[in-house]
Short mmCIF file of C-alpha atoms and ligand atoms in Angstrom, two decimals:
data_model
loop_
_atom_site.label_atom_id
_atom_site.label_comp_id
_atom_site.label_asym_id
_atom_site.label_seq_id
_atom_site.Cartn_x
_atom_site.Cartn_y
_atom_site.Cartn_z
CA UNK A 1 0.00 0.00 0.00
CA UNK A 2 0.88 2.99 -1.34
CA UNK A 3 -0.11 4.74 2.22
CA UNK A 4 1.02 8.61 1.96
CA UNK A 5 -1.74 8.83 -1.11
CA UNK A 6 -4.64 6.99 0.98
CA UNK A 7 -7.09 9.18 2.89
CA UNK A 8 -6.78 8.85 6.27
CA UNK A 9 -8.90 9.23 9.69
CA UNK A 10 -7.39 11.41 12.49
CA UNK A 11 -7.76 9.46 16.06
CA UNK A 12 -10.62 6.50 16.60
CA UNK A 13 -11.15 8.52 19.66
CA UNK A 14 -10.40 12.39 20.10
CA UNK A 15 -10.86 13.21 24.74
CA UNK A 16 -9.95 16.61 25.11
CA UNK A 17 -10.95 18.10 28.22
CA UNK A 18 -9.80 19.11 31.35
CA UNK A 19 -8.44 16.02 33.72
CA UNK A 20 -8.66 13.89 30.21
CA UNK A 21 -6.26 11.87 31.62
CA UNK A 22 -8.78 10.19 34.34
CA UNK A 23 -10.58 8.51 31.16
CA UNK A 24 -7.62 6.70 30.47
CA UNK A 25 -8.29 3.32 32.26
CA UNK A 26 -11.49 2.91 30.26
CA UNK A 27 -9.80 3.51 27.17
CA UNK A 28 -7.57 0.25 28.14
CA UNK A 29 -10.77 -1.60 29.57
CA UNK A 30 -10.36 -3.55 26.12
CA UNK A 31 -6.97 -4.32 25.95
CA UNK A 32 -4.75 -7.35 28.01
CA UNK A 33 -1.16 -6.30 27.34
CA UNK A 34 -0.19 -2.52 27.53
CA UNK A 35 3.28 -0.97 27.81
CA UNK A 36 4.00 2.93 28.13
CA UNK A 37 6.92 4.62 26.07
CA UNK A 38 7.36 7.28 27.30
CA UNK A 39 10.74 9.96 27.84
CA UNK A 40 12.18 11.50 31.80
CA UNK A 41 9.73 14.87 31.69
CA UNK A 42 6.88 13.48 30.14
CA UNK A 43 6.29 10.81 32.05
CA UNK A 44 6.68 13.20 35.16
CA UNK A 45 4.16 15.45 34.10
CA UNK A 46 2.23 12.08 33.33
CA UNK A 47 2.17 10.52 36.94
CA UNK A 48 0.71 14.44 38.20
CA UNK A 49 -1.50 14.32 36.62
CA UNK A 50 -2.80 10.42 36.14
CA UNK A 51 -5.70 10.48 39.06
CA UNK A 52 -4.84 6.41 40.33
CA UNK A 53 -1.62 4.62 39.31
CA UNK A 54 -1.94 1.94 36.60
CA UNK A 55 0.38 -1.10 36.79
CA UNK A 56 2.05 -1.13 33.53
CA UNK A 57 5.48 -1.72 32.15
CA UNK A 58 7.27 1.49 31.16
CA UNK A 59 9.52 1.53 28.86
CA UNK A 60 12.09 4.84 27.52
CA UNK A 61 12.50 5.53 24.29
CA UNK A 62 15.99 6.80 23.35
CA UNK A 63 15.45 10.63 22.20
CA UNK A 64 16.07 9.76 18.41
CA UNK A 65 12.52 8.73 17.15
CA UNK A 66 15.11 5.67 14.90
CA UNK A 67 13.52 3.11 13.43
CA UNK A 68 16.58 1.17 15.50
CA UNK A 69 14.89 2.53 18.98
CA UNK A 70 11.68 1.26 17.48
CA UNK A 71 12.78 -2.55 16.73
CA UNK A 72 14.49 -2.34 19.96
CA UNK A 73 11.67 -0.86 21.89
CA UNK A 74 9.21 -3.80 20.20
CA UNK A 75 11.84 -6.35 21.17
CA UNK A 76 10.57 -5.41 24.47
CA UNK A 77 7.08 -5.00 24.17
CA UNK A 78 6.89 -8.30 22.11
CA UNK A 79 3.46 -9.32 23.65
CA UNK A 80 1.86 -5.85 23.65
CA UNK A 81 -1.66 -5.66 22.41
CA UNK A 82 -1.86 -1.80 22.76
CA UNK A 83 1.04 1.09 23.20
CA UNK A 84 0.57 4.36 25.10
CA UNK A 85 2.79 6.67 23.65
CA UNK A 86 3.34 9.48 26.34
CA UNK A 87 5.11 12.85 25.20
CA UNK A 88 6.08 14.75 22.58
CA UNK A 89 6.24 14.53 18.89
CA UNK A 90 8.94 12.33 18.87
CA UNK A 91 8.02 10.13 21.45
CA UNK A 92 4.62 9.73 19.94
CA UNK A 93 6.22 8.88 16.56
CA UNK A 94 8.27 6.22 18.14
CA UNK A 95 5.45 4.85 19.76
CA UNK A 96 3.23 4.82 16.54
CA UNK A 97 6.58 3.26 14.95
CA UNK A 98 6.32 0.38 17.70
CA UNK A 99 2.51 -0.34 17.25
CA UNK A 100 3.07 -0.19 13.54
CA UNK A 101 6.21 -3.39 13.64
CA UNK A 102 4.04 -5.28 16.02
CA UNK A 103 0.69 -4.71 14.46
CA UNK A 104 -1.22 -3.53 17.45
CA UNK A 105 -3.10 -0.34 18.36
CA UNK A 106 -2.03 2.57 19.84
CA UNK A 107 -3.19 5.78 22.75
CA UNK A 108 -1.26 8.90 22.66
CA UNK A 109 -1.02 11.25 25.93
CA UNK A 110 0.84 14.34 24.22
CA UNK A 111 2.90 16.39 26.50
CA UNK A 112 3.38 19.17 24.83
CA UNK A 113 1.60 21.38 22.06
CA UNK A 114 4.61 21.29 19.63
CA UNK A 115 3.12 18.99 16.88
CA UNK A 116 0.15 17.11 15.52
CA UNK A 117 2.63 13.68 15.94
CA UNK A 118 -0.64 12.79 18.44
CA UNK A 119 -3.20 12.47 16.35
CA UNK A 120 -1.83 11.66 12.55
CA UNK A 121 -1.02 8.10 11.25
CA UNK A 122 2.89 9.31 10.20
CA UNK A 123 5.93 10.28 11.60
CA UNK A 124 9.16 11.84 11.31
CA UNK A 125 12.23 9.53 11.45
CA UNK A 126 15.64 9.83 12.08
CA UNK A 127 19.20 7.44 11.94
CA UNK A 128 20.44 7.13 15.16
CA UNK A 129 22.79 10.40 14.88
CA UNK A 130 19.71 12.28 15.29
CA UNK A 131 20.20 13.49 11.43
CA UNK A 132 16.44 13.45 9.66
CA UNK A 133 15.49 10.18 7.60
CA UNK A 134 12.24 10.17 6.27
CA UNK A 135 8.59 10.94 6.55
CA UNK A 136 6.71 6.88 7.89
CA UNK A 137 3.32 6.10 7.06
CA UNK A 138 1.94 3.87 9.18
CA UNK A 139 -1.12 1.27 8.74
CA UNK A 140 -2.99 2.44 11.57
CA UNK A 141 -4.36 5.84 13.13
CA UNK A 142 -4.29 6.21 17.13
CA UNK A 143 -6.83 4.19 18.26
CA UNK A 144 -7.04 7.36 20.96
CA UNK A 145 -5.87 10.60 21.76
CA UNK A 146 -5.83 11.68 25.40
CA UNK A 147 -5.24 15.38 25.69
CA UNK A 148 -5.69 16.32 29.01
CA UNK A 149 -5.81 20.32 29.23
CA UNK A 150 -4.73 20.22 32.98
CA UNK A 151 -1.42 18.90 31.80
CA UNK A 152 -0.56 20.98 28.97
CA UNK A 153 -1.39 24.60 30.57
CA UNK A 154 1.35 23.49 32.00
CA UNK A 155 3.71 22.14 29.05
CA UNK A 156 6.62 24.79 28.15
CA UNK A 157 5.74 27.67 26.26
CA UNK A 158 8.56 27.36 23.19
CA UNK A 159 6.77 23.72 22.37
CA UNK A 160 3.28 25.45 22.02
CA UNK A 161 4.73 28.39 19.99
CA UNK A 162 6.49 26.12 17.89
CA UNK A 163 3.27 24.14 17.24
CA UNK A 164 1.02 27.01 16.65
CA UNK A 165 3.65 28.27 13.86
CA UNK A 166 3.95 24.92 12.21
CA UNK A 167 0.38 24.88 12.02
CA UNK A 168 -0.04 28.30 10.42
CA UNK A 169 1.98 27.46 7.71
CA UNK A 170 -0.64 24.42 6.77
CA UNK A 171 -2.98 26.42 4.77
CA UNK A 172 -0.69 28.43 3.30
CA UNK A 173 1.59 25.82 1.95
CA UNK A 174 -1.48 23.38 1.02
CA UNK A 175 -3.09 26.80 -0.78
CA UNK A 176 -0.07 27.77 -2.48
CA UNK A 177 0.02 23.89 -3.70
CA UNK A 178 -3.36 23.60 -4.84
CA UNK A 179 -3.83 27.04 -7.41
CA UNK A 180 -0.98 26.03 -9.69
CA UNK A 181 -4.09 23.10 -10.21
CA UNK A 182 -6.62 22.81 -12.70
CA UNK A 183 -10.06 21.15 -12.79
CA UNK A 184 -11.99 20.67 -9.43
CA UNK A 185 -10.63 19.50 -6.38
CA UNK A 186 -11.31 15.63 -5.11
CA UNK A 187 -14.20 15.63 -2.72
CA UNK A 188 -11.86 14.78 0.27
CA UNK A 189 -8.76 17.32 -0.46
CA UNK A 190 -11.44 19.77 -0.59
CA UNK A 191 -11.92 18.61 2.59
CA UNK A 192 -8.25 18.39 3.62
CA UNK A 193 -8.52 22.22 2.50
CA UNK A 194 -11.36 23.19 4.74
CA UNK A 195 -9.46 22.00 7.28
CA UNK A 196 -6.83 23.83 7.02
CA UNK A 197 -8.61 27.03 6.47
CA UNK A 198 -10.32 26.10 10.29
CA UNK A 199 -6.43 26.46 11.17
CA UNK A 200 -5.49 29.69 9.77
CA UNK A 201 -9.18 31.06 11.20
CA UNK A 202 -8.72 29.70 14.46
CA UNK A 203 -4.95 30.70 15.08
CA UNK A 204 -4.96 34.02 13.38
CA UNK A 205 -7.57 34.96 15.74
CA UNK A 206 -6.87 33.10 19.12
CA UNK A 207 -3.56 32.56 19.25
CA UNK A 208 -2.82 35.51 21.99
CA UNK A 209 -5.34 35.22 23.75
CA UNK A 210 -4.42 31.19 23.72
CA UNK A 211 -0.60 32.26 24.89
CA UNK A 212 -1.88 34.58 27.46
CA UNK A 213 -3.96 32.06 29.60
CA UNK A 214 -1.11 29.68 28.42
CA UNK A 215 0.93 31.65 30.39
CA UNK A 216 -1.51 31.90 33.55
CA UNK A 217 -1.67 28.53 33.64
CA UNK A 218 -5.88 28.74 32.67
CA UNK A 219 -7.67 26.56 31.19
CA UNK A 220 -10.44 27.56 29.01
CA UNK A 221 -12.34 27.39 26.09
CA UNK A 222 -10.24 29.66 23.92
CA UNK A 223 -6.97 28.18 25.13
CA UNK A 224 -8.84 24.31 24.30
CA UNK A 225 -9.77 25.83 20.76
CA UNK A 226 -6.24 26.51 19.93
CA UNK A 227 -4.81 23.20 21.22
CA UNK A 228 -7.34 21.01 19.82
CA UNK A 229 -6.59 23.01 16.39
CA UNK A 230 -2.49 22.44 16.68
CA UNK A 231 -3.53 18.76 17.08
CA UNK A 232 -6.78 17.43 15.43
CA UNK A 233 -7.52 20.26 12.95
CA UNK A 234 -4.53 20.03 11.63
CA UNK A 235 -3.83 16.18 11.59
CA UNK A 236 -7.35 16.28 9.67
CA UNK A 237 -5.35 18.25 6.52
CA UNK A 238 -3.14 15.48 5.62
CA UNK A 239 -5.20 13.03 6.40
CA UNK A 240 -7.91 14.36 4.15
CA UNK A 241 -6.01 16.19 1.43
CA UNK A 242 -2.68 13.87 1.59
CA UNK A 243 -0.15 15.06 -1.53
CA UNK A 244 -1.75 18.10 -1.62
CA UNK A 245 -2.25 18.84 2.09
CA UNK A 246 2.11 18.88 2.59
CA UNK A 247 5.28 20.59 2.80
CA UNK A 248 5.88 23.78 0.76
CA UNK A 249 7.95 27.29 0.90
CA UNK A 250 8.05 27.67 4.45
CA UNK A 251 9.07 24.22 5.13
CA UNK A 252 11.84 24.57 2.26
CA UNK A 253 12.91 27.51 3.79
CA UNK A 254 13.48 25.75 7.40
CA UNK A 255 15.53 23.15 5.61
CA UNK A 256 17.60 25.94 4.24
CA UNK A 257 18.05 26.95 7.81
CA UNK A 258 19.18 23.82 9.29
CA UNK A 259 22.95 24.37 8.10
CA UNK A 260 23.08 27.30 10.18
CA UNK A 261 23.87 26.34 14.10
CA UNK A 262 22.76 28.88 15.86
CA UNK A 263 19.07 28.07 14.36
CA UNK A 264 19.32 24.77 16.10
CA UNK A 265 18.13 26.03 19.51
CA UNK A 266 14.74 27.87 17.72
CA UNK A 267 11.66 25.33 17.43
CA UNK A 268 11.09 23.83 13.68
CA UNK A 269 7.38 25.27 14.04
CA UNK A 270 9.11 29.05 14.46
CA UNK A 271 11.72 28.53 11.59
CA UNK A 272 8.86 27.08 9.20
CA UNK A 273 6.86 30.59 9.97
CA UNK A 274 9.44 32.85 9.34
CA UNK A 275 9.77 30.45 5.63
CA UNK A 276 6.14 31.21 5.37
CA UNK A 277 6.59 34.70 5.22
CA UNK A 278 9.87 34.30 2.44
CA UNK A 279 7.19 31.66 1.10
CA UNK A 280 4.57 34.61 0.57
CA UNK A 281 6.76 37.13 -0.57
CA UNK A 282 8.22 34.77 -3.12
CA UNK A 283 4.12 34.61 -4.43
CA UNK A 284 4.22 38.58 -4.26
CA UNK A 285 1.39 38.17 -1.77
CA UNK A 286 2.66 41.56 -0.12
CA UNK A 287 -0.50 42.53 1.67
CA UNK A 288 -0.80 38.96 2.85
CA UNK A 289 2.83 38.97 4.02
CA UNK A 290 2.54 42.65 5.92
CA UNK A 291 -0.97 41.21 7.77
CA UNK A 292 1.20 38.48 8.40
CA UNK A 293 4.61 40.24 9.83
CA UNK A 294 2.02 42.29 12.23
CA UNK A 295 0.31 39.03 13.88
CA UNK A 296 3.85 37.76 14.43
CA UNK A 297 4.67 41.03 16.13
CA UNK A 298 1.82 40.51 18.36
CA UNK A 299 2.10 37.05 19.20
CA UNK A 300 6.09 37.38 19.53
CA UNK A 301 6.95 35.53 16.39
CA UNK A 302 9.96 35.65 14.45
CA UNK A 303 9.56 38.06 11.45
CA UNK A 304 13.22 39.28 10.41
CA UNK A 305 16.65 37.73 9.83
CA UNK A 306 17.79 39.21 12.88
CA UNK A 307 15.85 37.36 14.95
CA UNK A 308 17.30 34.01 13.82
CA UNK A 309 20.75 35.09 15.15
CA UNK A 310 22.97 34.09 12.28
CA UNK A 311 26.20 34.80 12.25
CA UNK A 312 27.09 34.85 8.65
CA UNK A 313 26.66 37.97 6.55
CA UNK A 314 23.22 38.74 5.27
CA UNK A 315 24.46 38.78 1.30
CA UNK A 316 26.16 35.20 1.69
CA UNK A 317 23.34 33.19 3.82
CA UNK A 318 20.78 34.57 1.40
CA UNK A 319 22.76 33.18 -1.38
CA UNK A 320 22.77 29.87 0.63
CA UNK A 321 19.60 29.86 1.53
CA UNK A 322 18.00 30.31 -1.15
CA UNK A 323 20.17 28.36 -3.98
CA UNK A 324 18.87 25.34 -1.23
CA UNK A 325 15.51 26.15 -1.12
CA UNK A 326 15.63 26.77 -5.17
CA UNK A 327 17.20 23.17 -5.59
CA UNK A 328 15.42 20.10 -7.13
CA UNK A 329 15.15 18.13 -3.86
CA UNK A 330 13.53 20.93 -2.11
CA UNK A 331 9.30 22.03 -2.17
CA UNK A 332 9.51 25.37 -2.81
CA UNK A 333 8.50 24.80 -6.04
CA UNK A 334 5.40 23.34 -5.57
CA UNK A 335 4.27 27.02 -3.94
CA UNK A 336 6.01 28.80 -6.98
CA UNK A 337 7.06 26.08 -10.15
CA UNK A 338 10.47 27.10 -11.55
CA UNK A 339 11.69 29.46 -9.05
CA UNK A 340 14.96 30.66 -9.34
CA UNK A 341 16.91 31.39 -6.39
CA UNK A 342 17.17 34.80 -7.42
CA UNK A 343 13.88 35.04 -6.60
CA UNK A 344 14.26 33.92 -2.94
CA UNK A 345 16.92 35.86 -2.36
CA UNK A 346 14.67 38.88 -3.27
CA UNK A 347 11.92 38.04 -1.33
CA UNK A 348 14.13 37.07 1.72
CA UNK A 349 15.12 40.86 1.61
CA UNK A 350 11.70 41.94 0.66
CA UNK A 351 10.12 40.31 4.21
CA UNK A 352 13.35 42.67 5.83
CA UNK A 353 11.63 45.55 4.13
CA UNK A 354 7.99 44.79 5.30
CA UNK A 355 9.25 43.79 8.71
CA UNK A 356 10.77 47.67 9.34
ZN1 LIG B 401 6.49 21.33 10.15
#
């Protein structure tokens, strides 16, 4: 199966809510032979806020979301009937990776609002070095997602930054993807589409209000609206739309970055915003870049090369940049087909210009 071109579900079962984390144990009722994967934090914020202890084997993953960690990890977990992935993106991945090798179901308990790595059937892989791999599709979607808002008011801040950039970026990239088509869209990228215009409504309007009561530690409905967003809304746009819901500009433009080292500390989700707006520029969708450069003001974004903290002279990392993000391998493309990397280069200074 062929499965990064078959439409998808997000999560069998979506619990989002305050003390999710109590429904847990009924989620299980079914299964005989659980394990937890979990990493050090997670599971830490985890045991807070689980109401009664549960009597399961727990098992670390190794911090490099490997395939290796994942034949290892089912080595371990040979007669598991479920997995309960608890943490981040990549701990989530490696526990999808685990259910996936020993054909069983899987719960996820994100930790943090980075990703939608909870609620989507794929994953991002790496070797062992930590160096990137490849994008996994797996057979199954979560059988559950347990997102329990008591826990992540209290997740750091970068994480749910970083996942409310990423997100951003999905309607632009999938938009910029789909106008270069012609004829009408397939029923379900439509939907795919929809979806990811409920993202860019949804953020663009609650995202500092979301951060604010983020940072009070309150739960509440505007705060649930943009979490359930960086995780179900936005699994639902790949699911749905697949090809055409994926990686464009922006993400090209992170790529780009990676070379650079002192990017390495800022969250993928932030780097692939700041692409977005060389992404836009690149389209000459000026107004659309400006409306964009002022929300990131607002919400404390990073708009302007500065920001990044890159060492290298302007005139030479452009050139970099942007003869990457040009290349064959890369997606910028698909947002504008043929670009030149002259043309990067000129909208990385144009976003400097709007930024002022
Ligand atoms: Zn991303």
């Amino acid at each position: 199966m062929r499965f990064e071109q078959v439409v998808r579900s997000t999560p069998g079962q979506y619990i989002s809510e305050k003390g999710a984390l109590a429904a847990l144990k009924d989620t299980l009722v079914e299964f005989k032979h659980p394990y937890i994967i979990t990493g050090d934090k997670s599971y830490a914020a985890f045991l807070k806020h689980l109401p009664e202890p549960l009597d399961l084997p727990v098992l670390r993953y190794d911090r490099t979301a490997s395939y290796e960690d994942m034949e290892r990890l089912a080595n371990l977990a040979q007669d598991a009937d479920v997995i309960i992935a608890v943490g981040g993106g990549k701990v989530c991945d490696t526990g999808k990776g685990v259910a996936d090798k020993l054909n069983c179901a899987v719960v996820t308990v994100p930790t943090v609002i980075g990703t939608c790595a909870a609620t989507t059937p794929v994953a991002a892989v790496y070797y062992p070095d930590h160096s990137f791999r490849e994008v996994a599709y797996f057979k199954r979607t979560p059988y559950a997602s347990i997102v329990d808002l008591n826990l992540l008011v209290e997740s750091p801040e970068k994480y749910f930054v970083g996942g409310i950039c990423d997100t951003l970026a999905k309607w632009y990239e999938a938009e910029s993807i789909i106008r270069h088509l012609e004829g009408n869209l397939e029923a379900n990228v439509e939907m795919g589409l929809a979806a990811a215009e409920v993202t860019k409504k949804i953020l663009l309007r609650d995202t500092k209000s979301a951060l604010a009561f983020h940072a009070k530690q309150e739960v509440n409905d505007v705060f649930k609206r943009v979490v359930d967003t960086v995780y179900n809304v936005a699994a639902a746009v790949g699911c749905f739309a697949c090809e055409y819901g994926r990686m464009a500009g922006a993400h090209a433009i992170h790529n780009a970055l990676s070379p650079f080292k002192e990017t390495h500390e800022i969250e993928h989700g932030v780097k692939v915003s700041y692409g977005l707006l060389v992404q836009l520029a690149a389209m000459k969708e000026v107004e659309e870049t400006k409306h964009l450069i002022d929300f990131y003001k607002e919400a404390g974004f990073i708009y302007s090369w500065e920001q990044l903290g890159i060492e290298e002279a302007k005139e030479s990392a452009f050139a970099k940049i942007a003869d990457y993000a040009a290349s064959d391998k890369e997606s910028f493309k698909l947002a504008v087909p043929g670009v030149k990397a002259k043309q990067i280069v000129e909208a990385l200074y144009l976003v400097e210009e709007l930024g002022k």
